[in-house]
Amino acid sequence: MPERNISNALQQARKKNIHTMGWLRIMLTPFTFVLQNTIKLSRMLGLENTLFEVFFRNVRIRNESAFADYTPTKNDIFICSYIKSGTNWAMQIAHQIANRGQGEYENIHDVVSWPEVPIKNFAIPLLDTSQSKKSVTGLRVIKTHLEGNLVPHNEHAKYICVVRDPKDVVVSSYFFMRTALFGKLMPSVSAWLNNFLSDVAIHGPWANFLHTYWLWQDRDNVLFLTYEDMIEDLPGVIRKIASFVTVDLTDEEFERICYLSSYSHMKAIDHKFYPGRITPFSLPVGCMMRNGKSKNASELFNAEQQAQIDEHSRRALEKLGCDFPYDEHFKIN
């Protein structure tokens, strides 16, 4: 199918899904009221964590076979990151480098495959190679939030692993999930934190994710970045990624990619990244790029709770035998 037709088909499918969710939202209004009160009651009885654990566990089970028997190729750039850790930012940089600053799209998932996406016909299929054929470099981008043991690895593809301070991840994911997924059914802040620190967090334990990719750190085709690196030195990160995927940018291409990957520009085109009202419970207004900050966990958590996240994450990594220098990157100053 021609590229334009694929893009149009995906756009229509996403619009159809949002339209369907609109009808369901109306039909489920009485049920939503019941669910709200059920959650309130479970909170009063101390059962809120259990209620959401069942949901999150089922989400993980459905995702684990996303790559099936796929064999990566020299054209693939994998963006591997935990949720709300700079995924779209890294995707934008990689896609623009692959297209020398001329990567255009109506929605980022028209051009970036997301194999474990929970919504049918939401992203360009993994087996669709049209982007690598269109790209002047022959490269295409694949996104995943799966742990490394669930992602196929070989020496041909490139893997960019992005990790973010877990304290900021909890905060950012709370606001995103509230608008895009749960709406008025969103768990309380304390329940969200407790779930994040459990074994059934929505995308699995943060430490497990980091550990499975940190095992790859010494491989020549793996680049490890932190969200904080991207904030502190975006031009440097862009140069590092371009060098990593062996694309020699001209000065003009480099400057354009810096602009296209800036927070101000990506915020201005947020609609190309935000999924919209994808469930019957989604709130009317939401965004993907909320503030683009780091070290901002105090927005939701006090110093004691932040220290709890640090301690839990550090111990979890130690238990896994992971030598990632946590305190060097993420410990509260």
mmCIF file of C-alpha atoms in Angstrom:
data_model
loop_
_atom_site.group_PDB
_atom_site.id
_atom_site.type_symbol
_atom_site.label_atom_id
_atom_site.label_comp_id
_atom_site.label_asym_id
_atom_site.label_seq_id
_atom_site.Cartn_x
_atom_site.Cartn_y
_atom_site.Cartn_z
ATOM 1 C CA MET A 1 0.000 0.000 0.000
ATOM 2 C CA PRO A 2 1.425 3.467 -0.910
ATOM 3 C CA GLU A 3 2.707 5.537 2.024
ATOM 4 C CA ARG A 4 -0.009 8.200 1.756
ATOM 5 C CA ASN A 5 -2.702 5.519 1.808
ATOM 6 C CA ILE A 6 -1.140 3.901 4.882
ATOM 7 C CA SER A 7 -1.038 7.246 6.686
ATOM 8 C CA ASN A 8 -4.642 8.014 5.740
ATOM 9 C CA ALA A 9 -5.783 4.553 6.835
ATOM 10 C CA LEU A 10 -4.110 4.954 10.232
ATOM 11 C CA GLN A 11 -5.589 8.430 10.689
ATOM 12 C CA GLN A 12 -9.057 7.136 9.858
ATOM 13 C CA ALA A 13 -8.633 4.201 12.238
ATOM 14 C CA ARG A 14 -7.566 6.510 15.074
ATOM 15 C CA LYS A 15 -10.489 8.857 14.403
ATOM 16 C CA LYS A 16 -12.874 5.906 14.328
ATOM 17 C CA ASN A 17 -11.565 4.683 17.665
ATOM 18 C CA ILE A 18 -11.977 8.114 19.260
ATOM 19 C CA HIS A 19 -15.489 8.373 17.788
ATOM 20 C CA THR A 20 -16.348 4.937 19.198
ATOM 21 C CA MET A 21 -15.004 5.959 22.595
ATOM 22 C CA GLY A 22 -17.258 9.025 22.454
ATOM 23 C CA TRP A 23 -20.346 6.867 22.026
ATOM 24 C CA LEU A 24 -19.178 4.490 24.742
ATOM 25 C CA ARG A 25 -18.586 7.456 27.029
ATOM 26 C CA ILE A 26 -22.249 8.406 26.708
ATOM 27 C CA MET A 27 -23.524 4.845 27.066
ATOM 28 C CA LEU A 28 -21.307 4.119 30.069
ATOM 29 C CA THR A 29 -22.133 7.285 32.011
ATOM 30 C CA PRO A 30 -24.221 5.428 34.644
ATOM 31 C CA PHE A 31 -21.608 2.660 34.832
ATOM 32 C CA THR A 32 -18.827 5.219 35.216
ATOM 33 C CA PHE A 33 -20.642 6.663 38.215
ATOM 34 C CA VAL A 34 -20.791 3.177 39.749
ATOM 35 C CA LEU A 35 -17.085 2.617 39.029
ATOM 36 C CA GLN A 36 -16.172 5.919 40.649
ATOM 37 C CA ASN A 37 -17.973 4.930 43.807
ATOM 38 C CA THR A 38 -16.480 1.438 43.691
ATOM 39 C CA ILE A 39 -13.007 2.963 43.570
ATOM 40 C CA LYS A 40 -13.857 5.333 46.411
ATOM 41 C CA LEU A 41 -15.126 2.407 48.482
ATOM 42 C CA SER A 42 -12.053 0.306 47.682
ATOM 43 C CA ARG A 43 -9.913 3.258 48.756
ATOM 44 C CA MET A 44 -11.754 3.491 52.061
ATOM 45 C CA LEU A 45 -11.341 -0.256 52.618
ATOM 46 C CA GLY A 46 -7.674 -0.215 51.676
ATOM 47 C CA LEU A 47 -8.269 -2.313 48.550
ATOM 48 C CA GLU A 48 -7.521 0.252 45.854
ATOM 49 C CA ASN A 49 -4.080 -1.174 45.087
ATOM 50 C CA THR A 50 -5.509 -4.671 44.588
ATOM 51 C CA LEU A 51 -8.192 -3.350 42.251
ATOM 52 C CA PHE A 52 -5.717 -1.713 39.894
ATOM 53 C CA GLU A 53 -3.140 -4.503 40.147
ATOM 54 C CA VAL A 54 -5.561 -6.830 38.341
ATOM 55 C CA PHE A 55 -5.907 -4.368 35.456
ATOM 56 C CA PHE A 56 -2.185 -3.670 35.118
ATOM 57 C CA ARG A 57 -1.259 -7.347 35.254
ATOM 58 C CA ASN A 58 -3.604 -8.106 32.340
ATOM 59 C CA VAL A 59 -2.120 -5.280 30.266
ATOM 60 C CA ARG A 60 1.372 -6.752 30.652
ATOM 61 C CA ILE A 61 0.275 -10.245 29.636
ATOM 62 C CA ARG A 62 -1.152 -8.995 26.339
ATOM 63 C CA ASN A 63 2.030 -7.132 25.450
ATOM 64 C CA GLU A 64 4.676 -9.789 25.868
ATOM 65 C CA SER A 65 4.475 -11.405 22.412
ATOM 66 C CA ALA A 66 4.503 -8.125 20.467
ATOM 67 C CA PHE A 67 7.665 -8.864 18.489
ATOM 68 C CA ALA A 68 6.894 -12.575 17.961
ATOM 69 C CA ASP A 69 9.462 -13.922 15.472
ATOM 70 C CA TYR A 70 10.627 -10.549 14.139
ATOM 71 C CA THR A 71 14.295 -10.351 13.111
ATOM 72 C CA PRO A 72 15.770 -6.821 13.303
ATOM 73 C CA THR A 73 17.586 -5.432 10.262
ATOM 74 C CA LYS A 74 20.302 -2.858 9.589
ATOM 75 C CA ASN A 75 17.526 -0.360 8.788
ATOM 76 C CA ASP A 76 16.019 -0.459 12.298
ATOM 77 C CA ILE A 77 16.580 2.087 15.056
ATOM 78 C CA PHE A 78 14.877 0.893 18.242
ATOM 79 C CA ILE A 79 13.859 3.495 20.826
ATOM 80 C CA CYS A 80 13.643 1.526 24.069
ATOM 81 C CA SER A 81 12.299 3.450 27.040
ATOM 82 C CA TYR A 82 10.054 3.110 30.050
ATOM 83 C CA ILE A 83 6.815 5.087 29.836
ATOM 84 C CA LYS A 84 7.116 8.886 30.156
ATOM 85 C CA SER A 85 10.881 8.840 29.929
ATOM 86 C CA GLY A 86 11.521 10.881 26.796
ATOM 87 C CA THR A 87 10.218 8.348 24.289
ATOM 88 C CA ASN A 88 8.618 10.804 21.869
ATOM 89 C CA TRP A 89 11.577 13.125 22.171
ATOM 90 C CA ALA A 90 14.028 10.371 21.226
ATOM 91 C CA MET A 91 11.703 9.198 18.443
ATOM 92 C CA GLN A 92 11.554 12.697 16.988
ATOM 93 C CA ILE A 93 15.333 13.076 17.055
ATOM 94 C CA ALA A 94 15.955 9.654 15.507
ATOM 95 C CA HIS A 95 13.265 10.066 12.846
ATOM 96 C CA GLN A 96 14.544 13.495 11.843
ATOM 97 C CA ILE A 97 18.136 12.246 11.665
ATOM 98 C CA ALA A 98 16.984 9.304 9.534
ATOM 99 C CA ASN A 99 15.327 11.803 7.189
ATOM 100 C CA ARG A 100 17.987 14.528 7.458
ATOM 101 C CA GLY A 101 15.578 16.992 9.042
ATOM 102 C CA GLN A 102 12.808 16.467 6.492
ATOM 103 C CA GLY A 103 10.709 13.903 8.362
ATOM 104 C CA GLU A 104 7.051 14.910 8.018
ATOM 105 C CA TYR A 105 3.938 13.245 9.431
ATOM 106 C CA GLU A 106 0.439 13.963 10.664
ATOM 107 C CA ASN A 107 0.956 11.646 13.630
ATOM 108 C CA ILE A 108 4.281 10.276 14.854
ATOM 109 C CA HIS A 109 2.897 6.746 14.659
ATOM 110 C CA ASP A 110 2.287 7.120 10.938
ATOM 111 C CA VAL A 111 6.064 6.788 10.620
ATOM 112 C CA VAL A 112 7.172 5.025 13.820
ATOM 113 C CA SER A 113 6.119 1.452 14.491
ATOM 114 C CA TRP A 114 4.970 0.510 18.008
ATOM 115 C CA PRO A 115 4.545 -3.294 18.060
ATOM 116 C CA GLU A 116 2.930 -3.602 21.509
ATOM 117 C CA VAL A 117 0.483 -0.720 21.015
ATOM 118 C CA PRO A 118 -2.763 -1.642 22.830
ATOM 119 C CA ILE A 119 -5.010 -0.088 20.163
ATOM 120 C CA LYS A 120 -5.600 -1.799 16.826
ATOM 121 C CA ASN A 121 -4.441 0.098 13.697
ATOM 122 C CA PHE A 122 -2.928 2.872 15.801
ATOM 123 C CA ALA A 123 0.640 2.716 14.443
ATOM 124 C CA ILE A 124 2.363 1.672 11.239
ATOM 125 C CA PRO A 125 2.848 -2.123 11.401
ATOM 126 C CA LEU A 126 6.233 -3.523 12.367
ATOM 127 C CA LEU A 127 6.482 -5.479 9.118
ATOM 128 C CA ASP A 128 5.732 -2.403 6.988
ATOM 129 C CA THR A 129 9.110 -1.285 5.626
ATOM 130 C CA SER A 130 7.843 1.728 3.663
ATOM 131 C CA GLN A 131 9.586 4.200 5.981
ATOM 132 C CA SER A 132 13.036 2.709 5.459
ATOM 133 C CA LYS A 133 12.411 2.733 1.708
ATOM 134 C CA LYS A 134 11.318 6.372 1.795
ATOM 135 C CA SER A 135 14.082 7.544 4.127
ATOM 136 C CA VAL A 136 17.139 9.014 2.401
ATOM 137 C CA THR A 137 19.332 7.112 4.867
ATOM 138 C CA GLY A 138 17.385 3.858 4.629
ATOM 139 C CA LEU A 139 16.673 4.004 8.374
ATOM 140 C CA ARG A 140 13.363 3.742 10.213
ATOM 141 C CA VAL A 141 12.370 4.033 13.879
ATOM 142 C CA ILE A 142 10.687 1.418 16.082
ATOM 143 C CA LYS A 143 9.352 2.306 19.528
ATOM 144 C CA THR A 144 8.954 -0.034 22.474
ATOM 145 C CA HIS A 145 8.251 0.154 26.204
ATOM 146 C CA LEU A 146 8.929 -3.564 26.652
ATOM 147 C CA GLU A 147 11.752 -4.899 28.804
ATOM 148 C CA GLY A 148 14.902 -5.912 26.974
ATOM 149 C CA ASN A 149 14.307 -9.643 27.321
ATOM 150 C CA LEU A 150 11.131 -9.209 25.237
ATOM 151 C CA VAL A 151 12.832 -7.249 22.449
ATOM 152 C CA PRO A 152 14.761 -9.073 19.704
ATOM 153 C CA HIS A 153 18.413 -8.098 19.611
ATOM 154 C CA ASN A 154 21.052 -8.759 16.995
ATOM 155 C CA GLU A 155 24.166 -7.022 15.709
ATOM 156 C CA HIS A 156 22.474 -5.449 12.688
ATOM 157 C CA ALA A 157 19.992 -2.989 14.243
ATOM 158 C CA LYS A 158 20.668 0.052 16.441
ATOM 159 C CA TYR A 159 19.205 0.359 19.944
ATOM 160 C CA ILE A 160 18.797 3.670 21.780
ATOM 161 C CA CYS A 161 17.875 3.112 25.424
ATOM 162 C CA VAL A 162 16.508 6.107 27.319
ATOM 163 C CA VAL A 163 16.100 6.110 31.096
ATOM 164 C CA ARG A 164 14.659 8.823 33.338
ATOM 165 C CA ASP A 165 14.676 9.541 37.064
ATOM 166 C CA PRO A 166 11.913 7.263 38.428
ATOM 167 C CA LYS A 167 10.628 10.059 40.648
ATOM 168 C CA ASP A 168 9.870 12.145 37.571
ATOM 169 C CA VAL A 169 8.487 9.091 35.767
ATOM 170 C CA VAL A 170 5.861 8.548 38.475
ATOM 171 C CA VAL A 171 4.784 12.185 38.325
ATOM 172 C CA SER A 172 4.695 12.460 34.531
ATOM 173 C CA SER A 173 2.900 9.131 34.082
ATOM 174 C CA TYR A 174 0.312 10.095 36.705
ATOM 175 C CA PHE A 175 -0.766 13.213 34.815
ATOM 176 C CA PHE A 176 -0.644 11.496 31.422
ATOM 177 C CA MET A 177 -2.625 8.427 32.485
ATOM 178 C CA ARG A 178 -5.200 10.605 34.219
ATOM 179 C CA THR A 179 -5.991 12.563 31.052
ATOM 180 C CA ALA A 180 -5.455 9.901 28.372
ATOM 181 C CA LEU A 181 -6.686 6.739 30.060
ATOM 182 C CA PHE A 182 -8.427 6.834 33.431
ATOM 183 C CA GLY A 183 -10.041 10.262 33.739
ATOM 184 C CA LYS A 184 -12.234 10.353 36.830
ATOM 185 C CA LEU A 185 -11.318 6.722 37.533
ATOM 186 C CA MET A 186 -7.661 7.618 38.072
ATOM 187 C CA PRO A 187 -6.102 5.996 41.137
ATOM 188 C CA SER A 188 -5.186 8.306 43.984
ATOM 189 C CA VAL A 189 -1.648 9.691 44.022
ATOM 190 C CA SER A 190 -0.687 7.329 46.842
ATOM 191 C CA ALA A 191 -2.184 4.320 45.020
ATOM 192 C CA TRP A 192 -0.358 5.291 41.831
ATOM 193 C CA LEU A 193 2.905 5.492 43.749
ATOM 194 C CA ASN A 194 2.288 2.163 45.481
ATOM 195 C CA ASN A 195 1.522 0.511 42.155
ATOM 196 C CA PHE A 196 4.645 1.960 40.564
ATOM 197 C CA LEU A 197 6.714 0.447 43.367
ATOM 198 C CA SER A 198 5.010 -2.952 43.004
ATOM 199 C CA ASP A 199 5.739 -5.940 40.755
ATOM 200 C CA VAL A 200 2.668 -5.242 38.622
ATOM 201 C CA ALA A 201 3.280 -1.642 37.566
ATOM 202 C CA ILE A 202 1.581 -0.904 34.253
ATOM 203 C CA HIS A 203 4.767 -1.468 32.233
ATOM 204 C CA GLY A 204 6.494 -3.668 34.764
ATOM 205 C CA PRO A 205 8.909 -2.611 37.505
ATOM 206 C CA TRP A 206 11.101 0.335 36.538
ATOM 207 C CA ALA A 207 14.231 -1.370 37.880
ATOM 208 C CA ASN A 208 13.577 -4.505 35.814
ATOM 209 C CA PHE A 209 13.284 -2.405 32.676
ATOM 210 C CA LEU A 210 16.529 -0.563 33.341
ATOM 211 C CA HIS A 211 18.376 -3.757 34.281
ATOM 212 C CA THR A 212 17.412 -5.649 31.123
ATOM 213 C CA TYR A 213 18.816 -2.870 28.944
ATOM 214 C CA TRP A 214 21.817 -2.049 31.125
ATOM 215 C CA LEU A 215 22.967 -5.604 30.397
ATOM 216 C CA TRP A 216 23.393 -4.426 26.788
ATOM 217 C CA GLN A 217 25.380 -1.280 27.584
ATOM 218 C CA ASP A 218 28.740 -2.550 26.286
ATOM 219 C CA ARG A 219 27.402 -3.667 22.912
ATOM 220 C CA ASP A 220 28.567 -1.566 19.981
ATOM 221 C CA ASN A 221 25.046 -1.132 18.607
ATOM 222 C CA VAL A 222 23.512 0.089 21.883
ATOM 223 C CA LEU A 223 23.431 3.741 22.990
ATOM 224 C CA PHE A 224 22.400 4.498 26.568
ATOM 225 C CA LEU A 225 20.991 7.964 27.327
ATOM 226 C CA THR A 226 19.204 9.618 30.210
ATOM 227 C CA TYR A 227 16.340 12.079 29.902
ATOM 228 C CA GLU A 228 18.461 14.441 31.949
ATOM 229 C CA ASP A 229 21.234 14.250 29.305
ATOM 230 C CA MET A 230 18.710 15.358 26.707
ATOM 231 C CA ILE A 231 17.593 18.346 28.772
ATOM 232 C CA GLU A 232 21.107 19.463 29.682
ATOM 233 C CA ASP A 233 22.668 19.191 26.221
ATOM 234 C CA LEU A 234 20.185 18.563 23.413
ATOM 235 C CA PRO A 235 22.609 19.526 20.603
ATOM 236 C CA GLY A 236 25.212 17.175 22.085
ATOM 237 C CA VAL A 237 22.696 14.329 22.270
ATOM 238 C CA ILE A 238 21.611 14.923 18.667
ATOM 239 C CA ARG A 239 25.235 14.759 17.526
ATOM 240 C CA LYS A 240 25.763 11.606 19.589
ATOM 241 C CA ILE A 241 22.717 9.874 18.086
ATOM 242 C CA ALA A 242 23.638 10.934 14.545
ATOM 243 C CA SER A 243 27.138 9.538 15.015
ATOM 244 C CA PHE A 244 25.739 6.364 16.562
ATOM 245 C CA VAL A 245 23.491 5.645 13.566
ATOM 246 C CA THR A 246 26.308 6.751 11.213
ATOM 247 C CA VAL A 247 24.499 9.692 9.614
ATOM 248 C CA ASP A 248 26.837 12.593 8.807
ATOM 249 C CA LEU A 249 24.650 15.700 9.039
ATOM 250 C CA THR A 250 25.402 18.987 7.324
ATOM 251 C CA ASP A 251 25.401 22.102 9.514
ATOM 252 C CA GLU A 252 22.047 23.107 8.055
ATOM 253 C CA GLU A 253 20.518 19.675 8.716
ATOM 254 C CA PHE A 254 21.874 19.680 12.262
ATOM 255 C CA GLU A 255 20.433 23.120 13.060
ATOM 256 C CA ARG A 256 17.070 22.137 11.627
ATOM 257 C CA ILE A 257 16.941 18.935 13.690
ATOM 258 C CA CYS A 258 17.856 20.906 16.822
ATOM 259 C CA TYR A 259 14.892 23.199 16.129
ATOM 260 C CA LEU A 260 12.480 20.360 15.286
ATOM 261 C CA SER A 261 13.493 18.518 18.475
ATOM 262 C CA SER A 262 13.256 21.531 20.784
ATOM 263 C CA TYR A 263 10.653 21.516 23.544
ATOM 264 C CA SER A 264 8.994 24.667 22.195
ATOM 265 C CA HIS A 265 8.512 23.192 18.722
ATOM 266 C CA MET A 266 7.337 19.787 19.943
ATOM 267 C CA LYS A 267 4.941 21.459 22.376
ATOM 268 C CA ALA A 268 3.520 23.452 19.447
ATOM 269 C CA ILE A 269 2.786 20.205 17.562
ATOM 270 C CA ASP A 270 1.747 18.204 20.633
ATOM 271 C CA HIS A 271 -1.340 16.933 18.775
ATOM 272 C CA LYS A 272 0.981 14.874 16.575
ATOM 273 C CA PHE A 273 2.092 12.915 19.642
ATOM 274 C CA TYR A 274 -0.876 12.890 22.030
ATOM 275 C CA PRO A 275 -3.222 9.929 21.374
ATOM 276 C CA GLY A 276 -6.471 11.783 22.130
ATOM 277 C CA ARG A 277 -9.485 10.408 24.020
ATOM 278 C CA ILE A 278 -8.625 6.738 23.533
ATOM 279 C CA THR A 279 -10.866 5.314 26.270
ATOM 280 C CA PRO A 280 -14.433 6.041 27.402
ATOM 281 C CA PHE A 281 -12.919 7.652 30.497
ATOM 282 C CA SER A 282 -10.319 9.970 28.901
ATOM 283 C CA LEU A 283 -10.563 13.631 29.867
ATOM 284 C CA PRO A 284 -11.475 16.238 27.199
ATOM 285 C CA VAL A 285 -8.082 17.951 27.278
ATOM 286 C CA GLY A 286 -4.638 16.404 27.600
ATOM 287 C CA CYS A 287 -1.116 16.665 26.274
ATOM 288 C CA MET A 288 2.001 14.596 25.723
ATOM 289 C CA MET A 289 4.541 17.363 26.411
ATOM 290 C CA ARG A 290 3.407 18.751 29.754
ATOM 291 C CA ASN A 291 6.414 20.779 30.901
ATOM 292 C CA GLY A 292 9.564 18.991 29.730
ATOM 293 C CA LYS A 293 11.299 19.368 33.097
ATOM 294 C CA SER A 294 13.410 17.122 35.284
ATOM 295 C CA LYS A 295 13.866 17.068 39.055
ATOM 296 C CA ASN A 296 10.238 18.114 39.422
ATOM 297 C CA ALA A 297 8.887 15.310 41.630
ATOM 298 C CA SER A 298 7.949 17.766 44.393
ATOM 299 C CA GLU A 299 4.959 18.619 42.212
ATOM 300 C CA LEU A 300 3.247 15.516 43.660
ATOM 301 C CA PHE A 301 5.494 14.054 46.351
ATOM 302 C CA ASN A 302 7.083 15.288 49.550
ATOM 303 C CA ALA A 303 10.737 14.685 50.400
ATOM 304 C CA GLU A 304 9.944 11.501 52.320
ATOM 305 C CA GLN A 305 8.043 9.973 49.390
ATOM 306 C CA GLN A 306 10.823 10.920 46.975
ATOM 307 C CA ALA A 307 13.363 9.281 49.266
ATOM 308 C CA GLN A 308 11.112 6.205 49.318
ATOM 309 C CA ILE A 309 11.238 6.000 45.512
ATOM 310 C CA ASP A 310 15.022 6.384 45.563
ATOM 311 C CA GLU A 311 15.475 3.715 48.212
ATOM 312 C CA HIS A 312 13.110 1.260 46.534
ATOM 313 C CA SER A 313 14.712 1.753 43.121
ATOM 314 C CA ARG A 314 18.232 1.445 44.485
ATOM 315 C CA ARG A 315 17.448 -1.750 46.388
ATOM 316 C CA ALA A 316 15.596 -3.259 43.428
ATOM 317 C CA LEU A 317 18.615 -2.658 41.183
ATOM 318 C CA GLU A 318 20.968 -4.134 43.783
ATOM 319 C CA LYS A 319 18.753 -7.212 44.107
ATOM 320 C CA LEU A 320 18.949 -7.691 40.343
ATOM 321 C CA GLY A 321 22.723 -7.347 40.431
ATOM 322 C CA CYS A 322 22.552 -4.203 38.294
ATOM 323 C CA ASP A 323 25.505 -1.825 38.666
ATOM 324 C CA PHE A 324 23.823 1.188 37.044
ATOM 325 C CA PRO A 325 25.138 4.226 39.005
ATOM 326 C CA TYR A 326 21.754 5.274 40.395
ATOM 327 C CA ASP A 327 22.949 7.850 42.921
ATOM 328 C CA GLU A 328 25.147 9.523 40.326
ATOM 329 C CA HIS A 329 22.139 10.191 38.111
ATOM 330 C CA PHE A 330 18.971 10.302 40.193
ATOM 331 C CA LYS A 331 19.496 10.643 43.946
ATOM 332 C CA ILE A 332 17.864 13.673 45.579
ATOM 333 C CA ASN A 333 20.448 16.424 46.014
#
